[in-house]
Tab-separated table of C-alpha atoms and ligand atoms in Angstrom:
chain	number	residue	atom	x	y	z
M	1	UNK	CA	23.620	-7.872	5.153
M	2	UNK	CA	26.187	-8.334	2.434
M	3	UNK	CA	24.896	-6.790	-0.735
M	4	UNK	CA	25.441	-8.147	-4.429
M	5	UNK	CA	28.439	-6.118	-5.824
M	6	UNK	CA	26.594	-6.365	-9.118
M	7	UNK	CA	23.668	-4.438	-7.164
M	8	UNK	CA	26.067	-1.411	-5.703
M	9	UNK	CA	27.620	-1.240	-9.321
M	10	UNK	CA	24.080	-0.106	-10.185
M	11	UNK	CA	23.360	2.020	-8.061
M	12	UNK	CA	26.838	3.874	-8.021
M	13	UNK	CA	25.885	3.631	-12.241
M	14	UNK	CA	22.738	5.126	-11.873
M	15	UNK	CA	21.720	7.894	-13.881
M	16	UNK	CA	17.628	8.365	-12.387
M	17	UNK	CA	16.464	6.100	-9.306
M	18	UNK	CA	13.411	5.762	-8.691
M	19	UNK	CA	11.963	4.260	-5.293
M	20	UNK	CA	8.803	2.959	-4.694
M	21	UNK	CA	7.420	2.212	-0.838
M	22	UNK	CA	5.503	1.036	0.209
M	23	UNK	CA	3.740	0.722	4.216
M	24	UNK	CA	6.941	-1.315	5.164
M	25	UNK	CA	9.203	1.586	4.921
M	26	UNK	CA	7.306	2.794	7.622
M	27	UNK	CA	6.868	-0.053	9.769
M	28	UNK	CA	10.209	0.366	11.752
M	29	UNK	CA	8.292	3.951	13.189
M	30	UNK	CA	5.672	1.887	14.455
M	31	UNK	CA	2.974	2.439	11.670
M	32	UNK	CA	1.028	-1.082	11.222
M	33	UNK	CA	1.817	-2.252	7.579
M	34	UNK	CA	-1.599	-2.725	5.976
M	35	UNK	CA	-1.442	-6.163	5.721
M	36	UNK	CA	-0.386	-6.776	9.512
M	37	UNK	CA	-3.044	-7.466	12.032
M	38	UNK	CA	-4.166	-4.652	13.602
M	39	UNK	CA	-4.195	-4.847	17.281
M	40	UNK	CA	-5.683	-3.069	20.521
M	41	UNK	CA	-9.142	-1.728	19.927
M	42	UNK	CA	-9.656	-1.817	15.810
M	43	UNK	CA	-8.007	-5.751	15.908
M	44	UNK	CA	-11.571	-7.076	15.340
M	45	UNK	CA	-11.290	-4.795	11.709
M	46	UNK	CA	-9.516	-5.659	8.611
M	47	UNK	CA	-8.254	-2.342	7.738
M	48	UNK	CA	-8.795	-3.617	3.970
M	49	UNK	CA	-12.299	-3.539	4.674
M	50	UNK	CA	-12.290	-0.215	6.235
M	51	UNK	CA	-10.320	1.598	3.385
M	52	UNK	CA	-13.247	1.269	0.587
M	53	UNK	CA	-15.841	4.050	-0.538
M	54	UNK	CA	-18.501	1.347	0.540
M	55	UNK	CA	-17.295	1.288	3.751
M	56	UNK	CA	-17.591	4.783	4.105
M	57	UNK	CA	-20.654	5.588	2.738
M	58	UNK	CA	-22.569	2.394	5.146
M	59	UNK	CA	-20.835	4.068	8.162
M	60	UNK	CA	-18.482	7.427	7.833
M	61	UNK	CA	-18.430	7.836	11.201
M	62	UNK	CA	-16.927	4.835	12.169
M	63	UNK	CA	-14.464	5.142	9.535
M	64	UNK	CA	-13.797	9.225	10.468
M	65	UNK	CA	-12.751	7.147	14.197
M	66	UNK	CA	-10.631	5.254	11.820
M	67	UNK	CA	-8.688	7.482	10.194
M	68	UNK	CA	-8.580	10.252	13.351
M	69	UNK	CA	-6.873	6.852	15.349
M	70	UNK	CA	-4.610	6.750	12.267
M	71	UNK	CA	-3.720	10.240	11.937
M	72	UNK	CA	-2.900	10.085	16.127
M	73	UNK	CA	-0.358	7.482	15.433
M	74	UNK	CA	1.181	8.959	12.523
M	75	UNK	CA	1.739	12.279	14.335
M	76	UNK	CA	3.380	10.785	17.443
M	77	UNK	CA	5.707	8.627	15.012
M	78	UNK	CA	9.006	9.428	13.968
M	79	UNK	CA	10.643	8.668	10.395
M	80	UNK	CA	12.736	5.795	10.962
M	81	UNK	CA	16.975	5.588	9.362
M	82	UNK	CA	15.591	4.327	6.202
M	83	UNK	CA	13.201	7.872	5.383
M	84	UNK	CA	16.044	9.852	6.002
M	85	UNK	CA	18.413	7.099	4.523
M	86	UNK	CA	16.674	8.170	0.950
M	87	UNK	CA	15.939	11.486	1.767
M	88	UNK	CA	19.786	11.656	1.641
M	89	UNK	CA	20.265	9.311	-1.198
M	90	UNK	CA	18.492	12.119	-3.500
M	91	UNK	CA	21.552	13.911	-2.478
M	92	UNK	CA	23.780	11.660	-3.752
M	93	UNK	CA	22.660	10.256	-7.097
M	94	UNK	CA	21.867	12.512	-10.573
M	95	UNK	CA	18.190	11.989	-10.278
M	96	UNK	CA	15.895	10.643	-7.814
M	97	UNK	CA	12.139	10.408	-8.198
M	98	UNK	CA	10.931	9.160	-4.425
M	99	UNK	CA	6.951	7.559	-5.498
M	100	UNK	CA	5.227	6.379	-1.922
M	101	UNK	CA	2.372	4.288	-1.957
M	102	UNK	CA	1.789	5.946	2.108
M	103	UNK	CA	-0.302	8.444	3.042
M	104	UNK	CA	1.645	9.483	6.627
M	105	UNK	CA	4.238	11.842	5.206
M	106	UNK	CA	7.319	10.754	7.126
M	107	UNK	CA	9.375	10.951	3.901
M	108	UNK	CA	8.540	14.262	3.533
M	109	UNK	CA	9.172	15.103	7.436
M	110	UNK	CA	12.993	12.992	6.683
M	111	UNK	CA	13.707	15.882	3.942
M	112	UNK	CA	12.256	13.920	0.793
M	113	UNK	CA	10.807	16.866	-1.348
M	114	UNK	CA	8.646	16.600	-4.816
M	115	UNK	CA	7.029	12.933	-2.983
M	116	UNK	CA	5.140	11.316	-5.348
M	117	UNK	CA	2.133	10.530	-3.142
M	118	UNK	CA	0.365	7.589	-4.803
M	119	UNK	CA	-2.299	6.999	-2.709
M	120	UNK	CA	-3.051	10.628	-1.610
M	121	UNK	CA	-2.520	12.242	2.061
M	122	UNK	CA	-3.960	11.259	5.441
M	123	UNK	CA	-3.849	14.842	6.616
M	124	UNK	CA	-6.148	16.097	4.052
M	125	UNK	CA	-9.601	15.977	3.390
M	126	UNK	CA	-12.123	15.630	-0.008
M	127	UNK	CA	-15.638	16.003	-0.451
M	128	UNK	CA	-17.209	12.978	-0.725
M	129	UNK	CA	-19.312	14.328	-3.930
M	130	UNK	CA	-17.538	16.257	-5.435
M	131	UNK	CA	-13.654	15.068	-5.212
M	132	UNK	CA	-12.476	18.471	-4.306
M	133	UNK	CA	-9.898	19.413	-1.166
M	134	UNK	CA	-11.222	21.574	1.142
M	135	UNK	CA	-9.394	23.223	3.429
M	136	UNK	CA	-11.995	24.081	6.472
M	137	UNK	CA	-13.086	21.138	7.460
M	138	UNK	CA	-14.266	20.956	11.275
M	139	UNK	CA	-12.397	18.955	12.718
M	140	UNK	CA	-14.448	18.378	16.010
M	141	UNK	CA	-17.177	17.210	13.771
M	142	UNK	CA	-17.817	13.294	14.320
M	143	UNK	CA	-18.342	13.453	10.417
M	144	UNK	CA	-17.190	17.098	8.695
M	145	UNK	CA	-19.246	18.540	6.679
M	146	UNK	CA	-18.242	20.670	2.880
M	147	UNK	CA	-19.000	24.489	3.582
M	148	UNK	CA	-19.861	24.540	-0.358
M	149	UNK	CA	-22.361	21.441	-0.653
M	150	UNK	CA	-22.853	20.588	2.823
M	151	UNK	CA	-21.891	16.794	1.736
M	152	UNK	CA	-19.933	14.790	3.756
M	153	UNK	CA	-16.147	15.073	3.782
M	154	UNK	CA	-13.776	11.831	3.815
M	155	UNK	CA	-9.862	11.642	4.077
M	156	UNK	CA	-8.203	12.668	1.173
M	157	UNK	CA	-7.097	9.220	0.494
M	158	UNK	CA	-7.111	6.788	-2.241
M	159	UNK	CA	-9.671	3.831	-1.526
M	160	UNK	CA	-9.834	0.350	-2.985
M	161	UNK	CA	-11.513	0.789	-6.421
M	162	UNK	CA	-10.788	4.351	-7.139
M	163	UNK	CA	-8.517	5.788	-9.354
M	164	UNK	CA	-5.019	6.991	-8.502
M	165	UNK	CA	-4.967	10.594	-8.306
M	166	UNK	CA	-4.273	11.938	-12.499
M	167	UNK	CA	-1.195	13.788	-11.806
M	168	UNK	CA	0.516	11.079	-9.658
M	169	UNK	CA	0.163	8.792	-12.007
M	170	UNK	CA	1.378	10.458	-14.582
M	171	UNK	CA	4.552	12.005	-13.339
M	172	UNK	CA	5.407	8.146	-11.576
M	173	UNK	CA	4.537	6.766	-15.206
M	174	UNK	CA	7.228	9.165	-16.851
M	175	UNK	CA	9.525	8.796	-14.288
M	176	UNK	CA	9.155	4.857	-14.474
M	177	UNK	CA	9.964	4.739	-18.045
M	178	UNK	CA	12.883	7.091	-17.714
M	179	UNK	CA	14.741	5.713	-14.804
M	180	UNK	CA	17.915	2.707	-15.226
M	181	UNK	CA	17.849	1.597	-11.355
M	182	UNK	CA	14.225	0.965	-9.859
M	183	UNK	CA	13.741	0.401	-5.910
M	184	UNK	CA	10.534	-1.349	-4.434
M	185	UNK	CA	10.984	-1.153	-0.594
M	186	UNK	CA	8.528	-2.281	1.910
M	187	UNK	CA	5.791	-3.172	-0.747
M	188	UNK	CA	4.088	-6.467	-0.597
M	189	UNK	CA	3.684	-5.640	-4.472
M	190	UNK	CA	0.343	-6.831	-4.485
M	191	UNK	CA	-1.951	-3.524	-5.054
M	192	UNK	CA	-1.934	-1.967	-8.895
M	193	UNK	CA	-1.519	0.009	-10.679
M	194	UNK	CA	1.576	0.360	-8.078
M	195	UNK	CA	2.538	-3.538	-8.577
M	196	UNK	CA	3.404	-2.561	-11.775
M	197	UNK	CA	5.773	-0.024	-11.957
M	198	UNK	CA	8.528	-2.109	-11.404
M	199	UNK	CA	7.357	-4.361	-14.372
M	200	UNK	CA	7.289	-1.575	-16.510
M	201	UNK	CA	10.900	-0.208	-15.436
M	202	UNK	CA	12.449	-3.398	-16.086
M	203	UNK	CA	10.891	-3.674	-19.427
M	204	UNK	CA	12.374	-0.310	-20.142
M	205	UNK	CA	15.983	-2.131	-19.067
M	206	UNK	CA	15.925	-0.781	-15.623
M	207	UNK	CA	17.611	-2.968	-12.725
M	208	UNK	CA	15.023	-3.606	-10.236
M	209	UNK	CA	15.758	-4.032	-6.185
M	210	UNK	CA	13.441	-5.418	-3.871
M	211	UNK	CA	14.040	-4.298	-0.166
M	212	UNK	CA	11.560	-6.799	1.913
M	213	UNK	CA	12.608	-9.173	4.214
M	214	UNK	CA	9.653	-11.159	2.991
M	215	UNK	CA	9.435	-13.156	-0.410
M	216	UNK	CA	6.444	-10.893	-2.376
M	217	UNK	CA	5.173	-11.305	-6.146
M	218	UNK	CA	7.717	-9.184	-7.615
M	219	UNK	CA	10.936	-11.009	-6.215
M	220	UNK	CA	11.202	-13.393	-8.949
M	221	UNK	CA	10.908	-10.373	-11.478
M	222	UNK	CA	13.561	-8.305	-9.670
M	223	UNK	CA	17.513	-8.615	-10.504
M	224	UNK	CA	18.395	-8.119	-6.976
M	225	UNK	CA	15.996	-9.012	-3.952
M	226	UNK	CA	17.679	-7.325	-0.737
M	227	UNK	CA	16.228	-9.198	2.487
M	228	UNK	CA	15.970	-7.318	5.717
M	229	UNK	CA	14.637	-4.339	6.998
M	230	UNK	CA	14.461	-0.799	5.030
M	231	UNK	CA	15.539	1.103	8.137
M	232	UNK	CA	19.121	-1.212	7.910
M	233	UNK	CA	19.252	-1.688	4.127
M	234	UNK	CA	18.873	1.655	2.828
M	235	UNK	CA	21.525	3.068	5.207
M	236	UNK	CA	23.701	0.666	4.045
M	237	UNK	CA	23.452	1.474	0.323
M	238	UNK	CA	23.561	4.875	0.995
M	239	UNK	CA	27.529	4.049	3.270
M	240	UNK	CA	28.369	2.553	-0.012
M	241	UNK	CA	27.542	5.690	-2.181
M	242	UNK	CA	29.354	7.899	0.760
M	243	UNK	CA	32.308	5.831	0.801
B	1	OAD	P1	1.414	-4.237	2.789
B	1	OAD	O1	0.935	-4.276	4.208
B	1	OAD	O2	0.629	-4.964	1.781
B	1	OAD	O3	2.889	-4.786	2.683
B	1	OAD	C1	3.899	-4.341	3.525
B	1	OAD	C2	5.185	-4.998	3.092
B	1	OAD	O4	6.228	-4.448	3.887
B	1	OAD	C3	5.231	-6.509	3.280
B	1	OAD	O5	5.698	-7.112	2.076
B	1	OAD	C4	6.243	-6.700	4.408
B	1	OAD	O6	7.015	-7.896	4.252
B	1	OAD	C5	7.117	-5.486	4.231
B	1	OAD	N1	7.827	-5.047	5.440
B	1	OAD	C6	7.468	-5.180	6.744
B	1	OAD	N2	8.375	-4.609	7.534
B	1	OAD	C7	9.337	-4.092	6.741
B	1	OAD	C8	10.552	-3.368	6.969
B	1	OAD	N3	10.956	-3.047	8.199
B	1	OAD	N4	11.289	-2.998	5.894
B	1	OAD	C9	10.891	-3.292	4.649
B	1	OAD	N5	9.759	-3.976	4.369
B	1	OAD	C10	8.998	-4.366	5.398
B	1	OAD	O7	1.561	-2.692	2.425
B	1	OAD	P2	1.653	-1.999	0.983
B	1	OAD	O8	2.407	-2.838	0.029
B	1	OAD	O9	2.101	-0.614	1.237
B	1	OAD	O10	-3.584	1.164	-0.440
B	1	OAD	O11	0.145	-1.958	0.562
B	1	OAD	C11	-0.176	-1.342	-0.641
B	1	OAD	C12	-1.477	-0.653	-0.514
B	1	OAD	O12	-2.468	-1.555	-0.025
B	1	OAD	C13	-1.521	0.481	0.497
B	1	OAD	O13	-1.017	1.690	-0.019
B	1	OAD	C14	-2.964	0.617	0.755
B	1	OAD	C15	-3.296	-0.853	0.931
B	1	OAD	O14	-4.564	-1.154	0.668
B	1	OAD	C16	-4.742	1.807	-0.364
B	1	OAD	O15	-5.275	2.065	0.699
B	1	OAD	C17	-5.286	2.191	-1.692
């Protein structure tokens, strides 16, 4: 796509970046966005019903199946050109701070390191009561157990209605008020606190990009609203910087 000159001034100006995804940037590996309709066997779910502590606690095991389909689909993916795309942007700017609202860690397998991971880690798992990781769970177990409390164990993600883990939100916070050029790629923008870091960046003076080849909430508040795929744009931008 042809990209604002005014937008590639800002990013070759940039001084800190930060990018925000969301489950678009991972769409082009063949990860279902959450808002897409699931298909195949879990197409009679909403996957926003299935991502809640209540959810869990009426039926784990059902959503252990959930996640365990999940985690299957993430491992046989593949980061797609726009992962590596900002891996390699990090590379090429002063300062990038990479915060993903995704919990399949394909920007870490691209090369990103120090990912802010918003909405914790689908390859780990908590205690249910107590909040802590463990480290042991069974695995074969339709619903692990925690060797210390003998509670049940759940994915180490963040559910609808909980709070975003302290020290993610504090180090995306920081970097959000520091940064001049913010990125919101593959987000529909429509779960906080996420939704509004790019508020908060622009208030600070930032330039904001959307990358979404969809209109969201947040592309009348952005300076620049990129629309297309992350896998195409983000290459692009990063050609520019190489050039
Ligand atoms: P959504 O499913 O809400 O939105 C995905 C966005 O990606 C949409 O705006 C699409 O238009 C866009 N999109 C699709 N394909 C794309 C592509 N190839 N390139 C760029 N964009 C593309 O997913 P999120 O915004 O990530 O939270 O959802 C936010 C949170 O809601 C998730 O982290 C999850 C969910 O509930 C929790 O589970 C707490």
């Amino acid at each position: 796509m042809r990209i604002p000159a005014a937008a590639l001034d800002a990013l070759r100006q940039a001084r800190h970046v930060v990018a925000l995804t969301g489950s678009g940037a991972s769409a082009e590996s063949g990860v279902p966005t959450f808002r897409d309709a699931q298909t195949g066997l879990w197409a009679q779910y909403n996957p926003l019903d299935l991502a809640t502590p209540e959810a869990f606690l009426e039926d784990p095991a059902l959503i252990w199946r959930w996640y365990r389909w999940r985690r299957e689909l993430v491992a046989q993916a593949k980061p797609n050109a726009g992962h590596f795309a900002l891996a390699a942007l990090a590379e090429r700017v002063p300062r990038l701070t990479l915060i993903t609202q995704n919990v399949d860690g394909l920007h870490q397998r691209a090369g990103s390191d120090k990912v802010i991971e918003f909405h914790g880690n689908l390859f780990t798992e908590r205690c249910f009561s107590e909040g802590i990781v463990v480290t042991d769970a069974d695995h074969e177990a339709e619903v692990p157990k925690c060797s210390a409390c003998g509670g049940m164990l759940r994915p180490g993600v963040v559910w609808f209605g909980e709070a975003i883990p302290e020290t993610a939100l504090e180090a995306a916070t920081a970097a959000t008020a520091d940064c001049d050029l913010f990125l919101s790629i593959g987000t529909s923008s429509v779960v906080w606190p996420a939704a509004g870091l790019a508020a908060a960046a622009r208030a600070n003076n930032a330039v904001v990009i959307e990358i979404n080849p969809d209109v969201t909430p947040q592309s009348g508040q952005s300076h620049f609203c990129l629309q297309g795929k992350s896998g195409e744009i983000l290459p692009e931008l990063l050609d520019y910087l190489t050039l």
